[in-house]
CSV table of C-alpha atoms in Angstrom, one decimal:
chain,number,residue,atom,x,y,z
V,1,UNK,CA,-0.5,0.2,-0.1
V,2,UNK,CA,1.2,3.5,-0.9
V,3,UNK,CA,2.4,6.2,1.6
V,4,UNK,CA,-0.5,8.9,1.8
V,5,UNK,CA,0.7,11.7,0.7
V,6,UNK,CA,2.2,14.4,3.3
V,7,UNK,CA,0.6,18.2,2.8
V,8,UNK,CA,2.9,20.4,2.7
V,9,UNK,CA,2.8,23.4,5.7
V,10,UNK,CA,2.0,27.3,5.0
V,11,UNK,CA,3.0,29.2,7.0
V,12,UNK,CA,1.7,32.3,7.3
V,13,UNK,CA,3.1,35.2,9.5
V,14,UNK,CA,1.0,38.0,11.5
V,15,UNK,CA,1.6,42.1,12.3
V,16,UNK,CA,5.0,44.1,13.4
V,17,UNK,CA,6.9,41.4,11.9
V,18,UNK,CA,7.6,38.9,8.3
V,19,UNK,CA,7.8,35.7,7.6
V,20,UNK,CA,11.4,35.2,9.3
V,21,UNK,CA,9.8,34.7,12.3
V,22,UNK,CA,8.7,31.5,11.3
V,23,UNK,CA,12.4,30.2,11.2
V,24,UNK,CA,12.9,28.2,13.4
V,25,UNK,CA,9.2,26.0,13.0
V,26,UNK,CA,10.3,25.7,8.9
V,27,UNK,CA,13.6,23.9,10.4
V,28,UNK,CA,11.9,21.7,13.0
V,29,UNK,CA,9.4,20.9,9.7
V,30,UNK,CA,11.9,20.3,7.2
V,31,UNK,CA,14.1,17.8,9.5
V,32,UNK,CA,10.8,15.9,9.6
V,33,UNK,CA,11.0,15.7,6.1
V,34,UNK,CA,8.0,18.5,5.0
V,35,UNK,CA,7.6,20.9,2.8
V,36,UNK,CA,6.8,24.3,3.6
V,37,UNK,CA,6.1,27.9,2.4
V,38,UNK,CA,5.8,30.9,4.3
V,39,UNK,CA,4.8,33.8,2.3
V,40,UNK,CA,4.5,37.4,3.0
V,41,UNK,CA,1.4,38.5,4.6
V,42,UNK,CA,0.7,42.0,2.9
V,43,UNK,CA,-0.6,43.1,6.6
V,44,UNK,CA,-3.2,46.1,4.6
V,45,UNK,CA,-6.4,44.4,4.6
V,46,UNK,CA,-8.2,42.0,5.3
V,47,UNK,CA,-10.0,40.5,2.1
V,48,UNK,CA,-7.1,41.6,-0.2
V,49,UNK,CA,-5.2,39.5,2.2
V,50,UNK,CA,-7.2,36.1,2.6
V,51,UNK,CA,-7.2,37.0,-1.7
V,52,UNK,CA,-3.1,36.6,-1.6
V,53,UNK,CA,-3.1,33.9,0.4
V,54,UNK,CA,-5.9,32.1,-1.1
V,55,UNK,CA,-3.6,32.3,-4.7
V,56,UNK,CA,-0.3,30.6,-3.0
V,57,UNK,CA,-2.4,28.1,-1.4
V,58,UNK,CA,-4.6,27.2,-4.3
V,59,UNK,CA,-1.3,26.7,-6.6
V,60,UNK,CA,0.4,24.1,-4.3
V,61,UNK,CA,-0.3,20.8,-5.9
V,62,UNK,CA,-1.7,18.5,-3.1
V,63,UNK,CA,-3.4,19.1,0.4
V,64,UNK,CA,-2.2,22.0,2.8
V,65,UNK,CA,-2.6,22.0,6.5
V,66,UNK,CA,-2.8,26.4,6.4
V,67,UNK,CA,-1.5,27.8,10.4
V,68,UNK,CA,-1.2,31.9,11.2
V,69,UNK,CA,0.3,33.3,14.1
V,70,UNK,CA,-1.4,36.5,15.5
V,71,UNK,CA,-3.1,38.3,12.5
V,72,UNK,CA,-2.2,35.7,10.1
V,73,UNK,CA,-5.3,33.4,11.8
V,74,UNK,CA,-7.0,36.2,10.9
V,75,UNK,CA,-5.9,35.9,7.3
V,76,UNK,CA,-6.8,32.3,7.4
V,77,UNK,CA,-9.4,32.2,8.6
V,78,UNK,CA,-11.0,34.0,5.5
V,79,UNK,CA,-9.0,31.3,2.9
V,80,UNK,CA,-10.5,29.9,-0.3
V,81,UNK,CA,-8.9,26.9,-1.2
V,82,UNK,CA,-10.1,23.7,-1.3
V,83,UNK,CA,-7.3,21.7,-0.9
V,84,UNK,CA,-7.1,23.3,2.9
V,85,UNK,CA,-7.3,19.9,5.2
V,86,UNK,CA,-6.3,21.5,8.6
V,87,UNK,CA,-6.3,24.7,10.2
V,88,UNK,CA,-3.1,25.8,12.9
V,89,UNK,CA,-3.7,28.4,14.4
V,90,UNK,CA,-1.0,30.3,17.4
V,91,UNK,CA,-1.0,32.5,19.6
V,92,UNK,CA,-3.6,33.8,17.0
V,93,UNK,CA,-7.2,35.3,15.9
V,94,UNK,CA,-9.6,32.9,14.6
V,95,UNK,CA,-12.5,35.2,14.0
V,96,UNK,CA,-16.0,34.2,13.5
V,97,UNK,CA,-18.6,35.6,10.6
V,98,UNK,CA,-19.1,39.3,10.8
V,99,UNK,CA,-16.4,39.6,13.3
V,100,UNK,CA,-13.2,41.9,13.3
V,101,UNK,CA,-10.0,41.5,14.4
V,102,UNK,CA,-10.0,44.3,17.3
V,103,UNK,CA,-14.0,43.5,17.8
V,104,UNK,CA,-12.7,40.4,19.9
V,105,UNK,CA,-9.6,42.8,21.0
V,106,UNK,CA,-11.6,44.6,22.7
V,107,UNK,CA,-13.8,41.9,24.0
V,108,UNK,CA,-11.7,41.3,26.6
V,109,UNK,CA,-9.3,43.0,28.8
V,110,UNK,CA,-6.8,45.1,27.5
V,111,UNK,CA,-3.3,43.7,27.1
V,112,UNK,CA,0.2,46.2,27.3
V,113,UNK,CA,0.3,46.1,23.7
V,114,UNK,CA,-2.3,48.6,23.7
V,115,UNK,CA,-0.6,51.2,25.2
V,116,UNK,CA,2.7,50.1,23.5
V,117,UNK,CA,1.6,51.3,19.5
V,118,UNK,CA,2.1,54.0,17.6
V,119,UNK,CA,-0.2,55.4,14.7
V,120,UNK,CA,2.0,57.1,11.4
V,121,UNK,CA,-0.3,58.1,8.5
V,122,UNK,CA,-2.6,54.8,8.9
V,123,UNK,CA,-0.4,52.5,10.5
V,124,UNK,CA,0.7,50.7,13.8
V,125,UNK,CA,4.1,50.2,14.9
V,126,UNK,CA,5.4,49.1,18.2
V,127,UNK,CA,7.3,51.4,19.8
V,128,UNK,CA,11.3,50.3,20.5
V,129,UNK,CA,11.5,50.6,24.2
V,130,UNK,CA,8.0,48.4,24.3
V,131,UNK,CA,8.9,45.8,22.0
V,132,UNK,CA,10.7,43.1,23.8
V,133,UNK,CA,8.5,43.6,27.0
V,134,UNK,CA,5.0,43.1,24.6
V,135,UNK,CA,5.9,40.9,21.8
V,136,UNK,CA,8.9,38.5,22.6
V,137,UNK,CA,9.7,38.6,26.7
V,138,UNK,CA,11.4,35.4,26.3
V,139,UNK,CA,13.6,36.0,23.9
V,140,UNK,CA,17.5,37.5,24.3
V,141,UNK,CA,17.3,41.7,24.0
V,142,UNK,CA,19.6,41.7,21.4
V,143,UNK,CA,17.5,39.5,19.1
V,144,UNK,CA,14.6,41.4,19.9
V,145,UNK,CA,15.9,44.6,18.8
V,146,UNK,CA,16.8,42.8,15.7
V,147,UNK,CA,13.1,42.2,15.2
V,148,UNK,CA,12.3,45.7,16.6
V,149,UNK,CA,14.0,47.1,13.9
V,150,UNK,CA,13.0,45.3,11.3
V,151,UNK,CA,9.1,45.3,12.0
V,152,UNK,CA,6.4,45.6,9.5
V,153,UNK,CA,3.3,47.3,9.9
V,154,UNK,CA,0.1,46.7,10.1
V,155,UNK,CA,-2.4,48.8,8.5
V,156,UNK,CA,-5.3,50.6,11.0
V,157,UNK,CA,-7.9,49.4,8.2
V,158,UNK,CA,-6.6,45.4,8.3
V,159,UNK,CA,-7.6,45.6,12.0
V,160,UNK,CA,-11.4,46.4,11.1
V,161,UNK,CA,-12.1,43.9,8.3
V,162,UNK,CA,-14.6,41.8,8.6
V,163,UNK,CA,-14.1,38.5,8.2
V,164,UNK,CA,-16.6,36.0,6.2
V,165,UNK,CA,-17.2,32.5,6.6
V,166,UNK,CA,-14.7,31.1,9.0
V,167,UNK,CA,-12.4,27.7,7.2
V,168,UNK,CA,-12.2,26.6,11.1
V,169,UNK,CA,-16.4,25.8,10.7
V,170,UNK,CA,-15.6,22.9,8.3
V,171,UNK,CA,-11.5,21.9,8.6
V,172,UNK,CA,-10.4,20.0,11.5
V,173,UNK,CA,-8.1,23.2,13.8
V,174,UNK,CA,-5.7,23.3,16.0
V,175,UNK,CA,-4.7,26.4,18.6
V,176,UNK,CA,-1.5,26.7,20.5
V,177,UNK,CA,-1.9,28.9,23.5
V,178,UNK,CA,0.3,31.4,24.5
V,179,UNK,CA,0.3,31.3,28.3
V,180,UNK,CA,2.5,34.3,28.9
V,181,UNK,CA,1.3,36.0,25.9
V,182,UNK,CA,1.2,40.3,26.5
V,183,UNK,CA,-0.3,41.0,22.9
V,184,UNK,CA,-3.2,38.7,22.9
V,185,UNK,CA,-5.0,37.8,26.4
V,186,UNK,CA,-4.6,34.5,26.8
V,187,UNK,CA,-8.2,34.6,27.4
V,188,UNK,CA,-9.2,35.3,24.7
V,189,UNK,CA,-7.0,32.9,22.8
V,190,UNK,CA,-8.8,29.9,25.1
V,191,UNK,CA,-12.5,31.2,24.4
V,192,UNK,CA,-11.4,31.3,20.6
V,193,UNK,CA,-10.1,28.3,20.7
V,194,UNK,CA,-12.8,26.3,22.1
V,195,UNK,CA,-15.2,28.6,20.0
V,196,UNK,CA,-13.5,26.5,16.8
V,197,UNK,CA,-13.7,23.6,19.0
V,198,UNK,CA,-10.0,23.3,18.1
V,199,UNK,CA,-7.5,20.5,20.2
V,200,UNK,CA,-5.4,22.5,22.0
V,201,UNK,CA,-1.9,22.9,23.0
V,202,UNK,CA,-1.1,25.0,25.8
V,203,UNK,CA,2.2,26.4,25.6
V,204,UNK,CA,4.0,28.4,28.2
V,205,UNK,CA,5.3,31.6,26.1
V,206,UNK,CA,5.5,35.2,24.7
V,207,UNK,CA,3.3,36.0,21.8
V,208,UNK,CA,6.6,35.2,19.9
V,209,UNK,CA,6.1,31.4,20.6
V,210,UNK,CA,7.1,30.4,16.6
V,211,UNK,CA,10.7,31.7,18.0
V,212,UNK,CA,10.6,31.0,21.3
V,213,UNK,CA,9.1,27.6,21.6
V,214,UNK,CA,9.0,26.4,18.1
V,215,UNK,CA,9.5,22.7,17.9
V,216,UNK,CA,6.7,23.0,20.7
V,217,UNK,CA,4.9,25.2,17.6
V,218,UNK,CA,5.9,22.6,15.2
V,219,UNK,CA,4.9,19.3,17.6
V,220,UNK,CA,1.3,20.6,16.8
V,221,UNK,CA,1.4,21.2,13.0
V,222,UNK,CA,2.5,17.9,12.9
V,223,UNK,CA,-0.4,16.6,14.9
V,224,UNK,CA,-2.8,18.2,12.1
V,225,UNK,CA,-0.7,17.2,9.7
V,226,UNK,CA,-1.1,13.6,10.9
V,227,UNK,CA,-4.6,14.4,11.2
């Protein structure tokens, strides 16, 4: 009997970063024999960002496990591609129909990142002096200094885009909850994981768990791919 086809893993990054935020997870997955893609997420508007990632996924020949971190979760929630067989959310927004990122943030107690962001010409950045504290307190200062200097802003409008019918409503889903997250309230993460009936993985890490706990994140993704 032939071996089942291994899915391609597509990793979608979130706000204030780029695909390099998945670097350590990519290494773990490639070492396990997976083909991995980590496309650029435009961070401009929810519908447009989801359309862009949908095109990337549809161009892949074969099944795909689609994984999002942070705002990347809102994007994968809205991806329209018939070859997606499972979803993974890593400290990420799993929106419901008609819901925005801003709606969900305001539903729970505010987090330290709310006072650490600055606005410039319709875009949001995290202040250099607060970056490590709110996003990656479990990474060394010299690493977070580089991350802050290289951060990609997100357009304010992206946080206000309304979700369509969520992909998680019809796909098996996994969720890694980051319990030391100071950007996305862990209670919000638990709420979203419960709402989507996801298989939960609990990580004692910051919002930057793809970099601080890559083996644990990769374990969850491998579980989704194995399913």
